[in-house]
Amino acid sequence: MRRIGDTAITAVTVVALGAAVWLLGTGSATHAPPQPTAAEGRPDPGEERLTAPALDPSPPTRIRIPAIRVSAPLMGLALTSAGSLDVPPAAEKNLAGWYEAGTTPGETGTAIVAGHVDNTEGPAVFYNLGGLKRGAVIEVDREDNSTAVFTVDAVEVYAARNFPDEKVYGAARRPELRVITCGGAYSRATGYQGNVVVFAHLTGSR
């Protein structure tokens, strides 16, 4: 597997992870995915938080987020020719992906997982990601039969035009995880105009 350093990840941008065409078909905004509140924002970087020892590199196979009933297989994602992070096939509603040229979840650095919020048929794997709360648990199964256990530090939403690449993708000195989907305002012309990002760090393994 080809690997690149965390510093290279700062150049990655996110392409569309949702269509919302099904929302337009219902004629109602009541089905819009939840968005994070200010209370779930990123805490003070100096706050002391328990971090488990880093794991050896091993590709992930499944992500589970019990609080929002997510249990989905993971596929490898590369970059598009435009330099954006590619996405899983939109038709696969319960499928997420991880940036396989970067950090594997559980090892030191910033691991990236992305998935659709919806497709033309309805909600997809990360539809409820914006409703996740600080302190929630994310589990990632790995090929070496271990499970990396992460605790959510923050859930934030960013407009695409102001997406903080360094904050989301920048190098980390401990094992961290970002889970990303579409979110924010929606336009018929452009689709979702931002991204929901979950920030988490490793707090255990088994």
PDB file of C-alpha atoms in Angstrom:
ATOM      1  CA  MET A   1       0.000   0.000   0.000  1.00  0.00           C
ATOM      2  CA  ARG A   2       1.419   3.392  -1.007  1.00  0.00           C
ATOM      3  CA  ARG A   3       1.611   5.782   1.929  1.00  0.00           C
ATOM      4  CA  ILE A   4       2.136   9.515   2.168  1.00  0.00           C
ATOM      5  CA  GLY A   5       2.853  11.698   5.160  1.00  0.00           C
ATOM      6  CA  ASP A   6       0.209  13.587   7.123  1.00  0.00           C
ATOM      7  CA  THR A   7       1.488  16.905   5.771  1.00  0.00           C
ATOM      8  CA  ALA A   8       0.355  15.912   2.276  1.00  0.00           C
ATOM      9  CA  ILE A   9      -3.192  15.378   3.501  1.00  0.00           C
ATOM     10  CA  THR A  10      -3.644  19.112   3.994  1.00  0.00           C
ATOM     11  CA  ALA A  11      -4.109  19.485   0.240  1.00  0.00           C
ATOM     12  CA  VAL A  12      -7.064  17.078   0.144  1.00  0.00           C
ATOM     13  CA  THR A  13     -10.525  18.516  -0.388  1.00  0.00           C
ATOM     14  CA  VAL A  14     -13.841  16.714  -0.158  1.00  0.00           C
ATOM     15  CA  VAL A  15     -16.150  16.170  -3.104  1.00  0.00           C
ATOM     16  CA  ALA A  16     -19.925  15.717  -2.907  1.00  0.00           C
ATOM     17  CA  LEU A  17     -21.066  13.087  -0.440  1.00  0.00           C
ATOM     18  CA  GLY A  18     -24.784  13.585  -0.862  1.00  0.00           C
ATOM     19  CA  ALA A  19     -27.414  14.373  -3.470  1.00  0.00           C
ATOM     20  CA  ALA A  20     -30.562  15.398  -1.542  1.00  0.00           C
ATOM     21  CA  VAL A  21     -32.596  14.855  -4.708  1.00  0.00           C
ATOM     22  CA  TRP A  22     -34.885  12.681  -2.625  1.00  0.00           C
ATOM     23  CA  LEU A  23     -35.484  15.659  -0.301  1.00  0.00           C
ATOM     24  CA  LEU A  24     -36.697  17.736  -3.220  1.00  0.00           C
ATOM     25  CA  GLY A  25     -38.967  14.916  -4.230  1.00  0.00           C
ATOM     26  CA  THR A  26     -40.689  14.918  -0.844  1.00  0.00           C
ATOM     27  CA  GLY A  27     -41.336  18.659  -1.031  1.00  0.00           C
ATOM     28  CA  SER A  28     -40.342  19.010   2.621  1.00  0.00           C
ATOM     29  CA  ALA A  29     -37.267  20.048   4.580  1.00  0.00           C
ATOM     30  CA  THR A  30     -38.299  17.985   7.588  1.00  0.00           C
ATOM     31  CA  HIS A  31     -36.174  15.098   6.331  1.00  0.00           C
ATOM     32  CA  ALA A  32     -32.954  17.132   6.209  1.00  0.00           C
ATOM     33  CA  PRO A  33     -30.041  15.443   8.033  1.00  0.00           C
ATOM     34  CA  PRO A  34     -29.202  16.711  11.538  1.00  0.00           C
ATOM     35  CA  GLN A  35     -26.542  19.384  11.874  1.00  0.00           C
ATOM     36  CA  PRO A  36     -24.154  19.801  14.835  1.00  0.00           C
ATOM     37  CA  THR A  37     -24.832  22.516  17.386  1.00  0.00           C
ATOM     38  CA  ALA A  38     -22.261  24.948  18.773  1.00  0.00           C
ATOM     39  CA  ALA A  39     -22.183  22.858  21.961  1.00  0.00           C
ATOM     40  CA  GLU A  40     -20.501  20.030  20.047  1.00  0.00           C
ATOM     41  CA  GLY A  41     -17.698  22.311  18.794  1.00  0.00           C
ATOM     42  CA  ARG A  42     -14.058  21.482  19.172  1.00  0.00           C
ATOM     43  CA  PRO A  43     -12.816  21.902  22.786  1.00  0.00           C
ATOM     44  CA  ASP A  44      -9.740  23.817  23.877  1.00  0.00           C
ATOM     45  CA  PRO A  45      -6.690  22.134  22.260  1.00  0.00           C
ATOM     46  CA  GLY A  46      -4.932  22.217  25.639  1.00  0.00           C
ATOM     47  CA  GLU A  47      -7.604  20.184  27.371  1.00  0.00           C
ATOM     48  CA  GLU A  48      -6.215  16.977  28.863  1.00  0.00           C
ATOM     49  CA  ARG A  49      -7.762  13.887  27.296  1.00  0.00           C
ATOM     50  CA  LEU A  50      -6.949  10.227  27.761  1.00  0.00           C
ATOM     51  CA  THR A  51      -5.179   8.748  24.755  1.00  0.00           C
ATOM     52  CA  ALA A  52      -4.494   5.039  24.289  1.00  0.00           C
ATOM     53  CA  PRO A  53      -1.157   3.767  22.940  1.00  0.00           C
ATOM     54  CA  ALA A  54      -0.915   3.839  19.157  1.00  0.00           C
ATOM     55  CA  LEU A  55      -1.461   0.635  17.210  1.00  0.00           C
ATOM     56  CA  ASP A  56       0.672  -0.773  14.421  1.00  0.00           C
ATOM     57  CA  PRO A  57      -0.557   0.057  10.905  1.00  0.00           C
ATOM     58  CA  SER A  58      -3.377  -2.181   9.664  1.00  0.00           C
ATOM     59  CA  PRO A  59      -6.059  -1.385   7.062  1.00  0.00           C
ATOM     60  CA  PRO A  60      -9.573  -0.908   8.456  1.00  0.00           C
ATOM     61  CA  THR A  61     -12.459  -3.136   7.414  1.00  0.00           C
ATOM     62  CA  ARG A  62     -15.560  -1.800   9.213  1.00  0.00           C
ATOM     63  CA  ILE A  63     -16.705   1.280  11.151  1.00  0.00           C
ATOM     64  CA  ARG A  64     -19.312   1.189  13.902  1.00  0.00           C
ATOM     65  CA  ILE A  65     -20.910   4.193  15.615  1.00  0.00           C
ATOM     66  CA  PRO A  66     -23.478   2.751  18.041  1.00  0.00           C
ATOM     67  CA  ALA A  67     -25.009   6.120  19.017  1.00  0.00           C
ATOM     68  CA  ILE A  68     -26.297   6.660  15.461  1.00  0.00           C
ATOM     69  CA  ARG A  69     -26.687   2.979  14.531  1.00  0.00           C
ATOM     70  CA  VAL A  70     -23.883   2.858  11.994  1.00  0.00           C
ATOM     71  CA  SER A  71     -22.220  -0.435  11.108  1.00  0.00           C
ATOM     72  CA  ALA A  72     -20.662  -0.286   7.665  1.00  0.00           C
ATOM     73  CA  PRO A  73     -17.844  -1.914   5.715  1.00  0.00           C
ATOM     74  CA  LEU A  74     -14.946   0.272   4.598  1.00  0.00           C
ATOM     75  CA  MET A  75     -13.392   0.478   1.153  1.00  0.00           C
ATOM     76  CA  GLY A  76     -10.144   2.178   0.192  1.00  0.00           C
ATOM     77  CA  LEU A  77     -10.347   5.690  -1.267  1.00  0.00           C
ATOM     78  CA  ALA A  78      -7.754   7.484  -3.390  1.00  0.00           C
ATOM     79  CA  LEU A  79      -7.564  11.022  -4.763  1.00  0.00           C
ATOM     80  CA  THR A  80      -9.306  12.157  -7.919  1.00  0.00           C
ATOM     81  CA  SER A  81      -7.377  13.753 -10.769  1.00  0.00           C
ATOM     82  CA  ALA A  82      -8.430  17.127  -9.341  1.00  0.00           C
ATOM     83  CA  GLY A  83      -6.833  16.336  -5.986  1.00  0.00           C
ATOM     84  CA  SER A  84     -10.085  15.736  -4.116  1.00  0.00           C
ATOM     85  CA  LEU A  85     -10.744  12.719  -1.943  1.00  0.00           C
ATOM     86  CA  ASP A  86     -12.755  10.221  -3.936  1.00  0.00           C
ATOM     87  CA  VAL A  87     -15.993   8.839  -2.481  1.00  0.00           C
ATOM     88  CA  PRO A  88     -17.694   5.439  -2.269  1.00  0.00           C
ATOM     89  CA  PRO A  89     -20.231   4.573  -4.989  1.00  0.00           C
ATOM     90  CA  ALA A  90     -23.375   6.607  -4.342  1.00  0.00           C
ATOM     91  CA  ALA A  91     -25.603   3.581  -4.929  1.00  0.00           C
ATOM     92  CA  GLU A  92     -24.006   1.761  -1.969  1.00  0.00           C
ATOM     93  CA  LYS A  93     -25.957   3.362   0.870  1.00  0.00           C
ATOM     94  CA  ASN A  94     -24.280   1.438   3.697  1.00  0.00           C
ATOM     95  CA  LEU A  95     -20.663   1.784   2.596  1.00  0.00           C
ATOM     96  CA  ALA A  96     -17.960   4.155   3.823  1.00  0.00           C
ATOM     97  CA  GLY A  97     -14.363   4.643   2.723  1.00  0.00           C
ATOM     98  CA  TRP A  98     -10.989   5.532   4.179  1.00  0.00           C
ATOM     99  CA  TYR A  99      -8.073   7.432   2.656  1.00  0.00           C
ATOM    100  CA  GLU A 100      -5.785   4.469   2.018  1.00  0.00           C
ATOM    101  CA  ALA A 101      -2.688   6.513   1.101  1.00  0.00           C
ATOM    102  CA  GLY A 102      -2.727   8.069   4.569  1.00  0.00           C
ATOM    103  CA  THR A 103      -2.791   6.946   8.173  1.00  0.00           C
ATOM    104  CA  THR A 104      -4.629   3.762   9.123  1.00  0.00           C
ATOM    105  CA  PRO A 105      -7.106   4.228  11.992  1.00  0.00           C
ATOM    106  CA  GLY A 106      -5.348   3.524  15.281  1.00  0.00           C
ATOM    107  CA  GLU A 107      -1.789   4.410  14.327  1.00  0.00           C
ATOM    108  CA  THR A 108      -0.216   7.766  15.128  1.00  0.00           C
ATOM    109  CA  GLY A 109      -1.492  10.462  12.786  1.00  0.00           C
ATOM    110  CA  THR A 110      -4.763  11.607  11.244  1.00  0.00           C
ATOM    111  CA  ALA A 111      -6.905   8.880   9.674  1.00  0.00           C
ATOM    112  CA  ILE A 112      -9.696   9.923   7.302  1.00  0.00           C
ATOM    113  CA  VAL A 113     -13.058   8.175   6.806  1.00  0.00           C
ATOM    114  CA  ALA A 114     -15.764   9.524   4.477  1.00  0.00           C
ATOM    115  CA  GLY A 115     -19.236   8.433   3.442  1.00  0.00           C
ATOM    116  CA  HIS A 116     -22.455   9.684   1.874  1.00  0.00           C
ATOM    117  CA  VAL A 117     -25.160  11.475   3.820  1.00  0.00           C
ATOM    118  CA  ASP A 118     -27.787  10.455   1.277  1.00  0.00           C
ATOM    119  CA  ASN A 119     -28.376   9.443  -2.308  1.00  0.00           C
ATOM    120  CA  THR A 120     -31.298   9.747  -4.708  1.00  0.00           C
ATOM    121  CA  GLU A 121     -33.211   7.052  -2.812  1.00  0.00           C
ATOM    122  CA  GLY A 122     -32.889   8.428   0.716  1.00  0.00           C
ATOM    123  CA  PRO A 123     -30.574   8.500   3.749  1.00  0.00           C
ATOM    124  CA  ALA A 124     -27.158   6.854   3.463  1.00  0.00           C
ATOM    125  CA  VAL A 125     -24.526   5.624   5.922  1.00  0.00           C
ATOM    126  CA  PHE A 126     -23.659   8.962   7.586  1.00  0.00           C
ATOM    127  CA  TYR A 127     -27.075  10.609   7.424  1.00  0.00           C
ATOM    128  CA  ASN A 128     -27.146  11.086  11.216  1.00  0.00           C
ATOM    129  CA  LEU A 129     -23.472  12.000  11.615  1.00  0.00           C
ATOM    130  CA  GLY A 130     -24.309  15.645  12.394  1.00  0.00           C
ATOM    131  CA  GLY A 131     -26.350  14.505  15.381  1.00  0.00           C
ATOM    132  CA  LEU A 132     -23.410  12.764  17.050  1.00  0.00           C
ATOM    133  CA  LYS A 133     -22.387  14.108  20.458  1.00  0.00           C
ATOM    134  CA  ARG A 134     -19.038  14.697  22.136  1.00  0.00           C
ATOM    135  CA  GLY A 135     -18.023  11.617  24.096  1.00  0.00           C
ATOM    136  CA  ALA A 136     -19.655   9.155  21.688  1.00  0.00           C
ATOM    137  CA  VAL A 137     -17.710   6.021  20.750  1.00  0.00           C
ATOM    138  CA  ILE A 138     -16.505   5.055  17.277  1.00  0.00           C
ATOM    139  CA  GLU A 139     -15.107   1.564  16.698  1.00  0.00           C
ATOM    140  CA  VAL A 140     -13.000   0.594  13.687  1.00  0.00           C
ATOM    141  CA  ASP A 141     -12.295  -3.069  12.946  1.00  0.00           C
ATOM    142  CA  ARG A 142      -8.936  -3.733  11.279  1.00  0.00           C
ATOM    143  CA  GLU A 143      -7.411  -6.472   9.144  1.00  0.00           C
ATOM    144  CA  ASP A 144      -5.136  -7.610  11.986  1.00  0.00           C
ATOM    145  CA  ASN A 145      -8.287  -8.593  13.945  1.00  0.00           C
ATOM    146  CA  SER A 146      -7.923  -5.683  16.357  1.00  0.00           C
ATOM    147  CA  THR A 147     -10.520  -2.977  16.971  1.00  0.00           C
ATOM    148  CA  ALA A 148      -9.484   0.652  17.436  1.00  0.00           C
ATOM    149  CA  VAL A 149     -11.816   2.497  19.813  1.00  0.00           C
ATOM    150  CA  PHE A 150     -12.128   6.285  19.422  1.00  0.00           C
ATOM    151  CA  THR A 151     -13.917   8.906  21.509  1.00  0.00           C
ATOM    152  CA  VAL A 152     -15.521  11.900  19.802  1.00  0.00           C
ATOM    153  CA  ASP A 153     -13.946  15.247  20.752  1.00  0.00           C
ATOM    154  CA  ALA A 154     -16.114  17.491  18.579  1.00  0.00           C
ATOM    155  CA  VAL A 155     -18.602  17.588  15.707  1.00  0.00           C
ATOM    156  CA  GLU A 156     -18.529  20.632  13.441  1.00  0.00           C
ATOM    157  CA  VAL A 157     -19.964  21.807  10.124  1.00  0.00           C
ATOM    158  CA  TYR A 158     -18.008  23.947   7.649  1.00  0.00           C
ATOM    159  CA  ALA A 159     -18.993  25.746   4.472  1.00  0.00           C
ATOM    160  CA  ALA A 160     -17.032  24.414   1.505  1.00  0.00           C
ATOM    161  CA  ARG A 161     -15.614  27.848   0.708  1.00  0.00           C
ATOM    162  CA  ASN A 162     -14.122  28.080   4.219  1.00  0.00           C
ATOM    163  CA  PHE A 163     -13.160  24.458   4.777  1.00  0.00           C
ATOM    164  CA  PRO A 164     -10.220  24.352   7.262  1.00  0.00           C
ATOM    165  CA  ASP A 165      -7.903  21.869   5.539  1.00  0.00           C
ATOM    166  CA  GLU A 166      -5.136  22.109   8.121  1.00  0.00           C
ATOM    167  CA  LYS A 167      -7.485  21.661  11.074  1.00  0.00           C
ATOM    168  CA  VAL A 168      -9.199  18.648   9.543  1.00  0.00           C
ATOM    169  CA  TYR A 169      -6.350  16.900   7.724  1.00  0.00           C
ATOM    170  CA  GLY A 170      -3.243  18.244   9.461  1.00  0.00           C
ATOM    171  CA  ALA A 171      -0.648  16.040  11.143  1.00  0.00           C
ATOM    172  CA  ALA A 172      -1.369  14.733  14.640  1.00  0.00           C
ATOM    173  CA  ARG A 173       1.083  13.511  17.278  1.00  0.00           C
ATOM    174  CA  ARG A 174      -1.360  10.906  18.552  1.00  0.00           C
ATOM    175  CA  PRO A 175      -3.859   8.540  16.858  1.00  0.00           C
ATOM    176  CA  GLU A 176      -6.782  10.636  15.620  1.00  0.00           C
ATOM    177  CA  LEU A 177      -9.750  10.045  13.351  1.00  0.00           C
ATOM    178  CA  ARG A 178     -11.871  12.304  11.147  1.00  0.00           C
ATOM    179  CA  VAL A 179     -15.252  11.136   9.852  1.00  0.00           C
ATOM    180  CA  ILE A 180     -16.659  13.321   7.069  1.00  0.00           C
ATOM    181  CA  THR A 181     -19.918  13.660   5.160  1.00  0.00           C
ATOM    182  CA  CYS A 182     -21.874  16.411   3.415  1.00  0.00           C
ATOM    183  CA  GLY A 183     -23.862  18.962   5.391  1.00  0.00           C
ATOM    184  CA  GLY A 184     -24.671  22.600   5.875  1.00  0.00           C
ATOM    185  CA  ALA A 185     -26.897  24.600   3.557  1.00  0.00           C
ATOM    186  CA  TYR A 186     -28.369  23.006   0.450  1.00  0.00           C
ATOM    187  CA  SER A 187     -28.824  24.485  -3.016  1.00  0.00           C
ATOM    188  CA  ARG A 188     -30.563  22.919  -6.016  1.00  0.00           C
ATOM    189  CA  ALA A 189     -27.712  24.198  -8.183  1.00  0.00           C
ATOM    190  CA  THR A 190     -24.747  22.996  -6.121  1.00  0.00           C
ATOM    191  CA  GLY A 191     -26.106  20.433  -3.662  1.00  0.00           C
ATOM    192  CA  TYR A 192     -24.847  20.493  -0.092  1.00  0.00           C
ATOM    193  CA  GLN A 193     -22.608  23.495   0.423  1.00  0.00           C
ATOM    194  CA  GLY A 194     -20.459  22.180   3.247  1.00  0.00           C
ATOM    195  CA  ASN A 195     -19.274  19.226   5.261  1.00  0.00           C
ATOM    196  CA  VAL A 196     -19.923  17.756   8.690  1.00  0.00           C
ATOM    197  CA  VAL A 197     -16.672  16.660  10.337  1.00  0.00           C
ATOM    198  CA  VAL A 198     -16.306  14.475  13.428  1.00  0.00           C
ATOM    199  CA  PHE A 199     -13.036  14.811  15.363  1.00  0.00           C
ATOM    200  CA  ALA A 200     -12.061  11.818  17.510  1.00  0.00           C
ATOM    201  CA  HIS A 201      -8.985  10.327  19.175  1.00  0.00           C
ATOM    202  CA  LEU A 202      -7.944   6.798  20.165  1.00  0.00           C
ATOM    203  CA  THR A 203      -8.975   5.850  23.709  1.00  0.00           C
ATOM    204  CA  GLY A 204      -8.706   2.076  23.592  1.00  0.00           C
ATOM    205  CA  SER A 205      -8.295  -1.096  21.561  1.00  0.00           C
ATOM    206  CA  ARG A 206      -9.111  -4.759  21.776  1.00  0.00           C
TER     207      ARG A 206
END
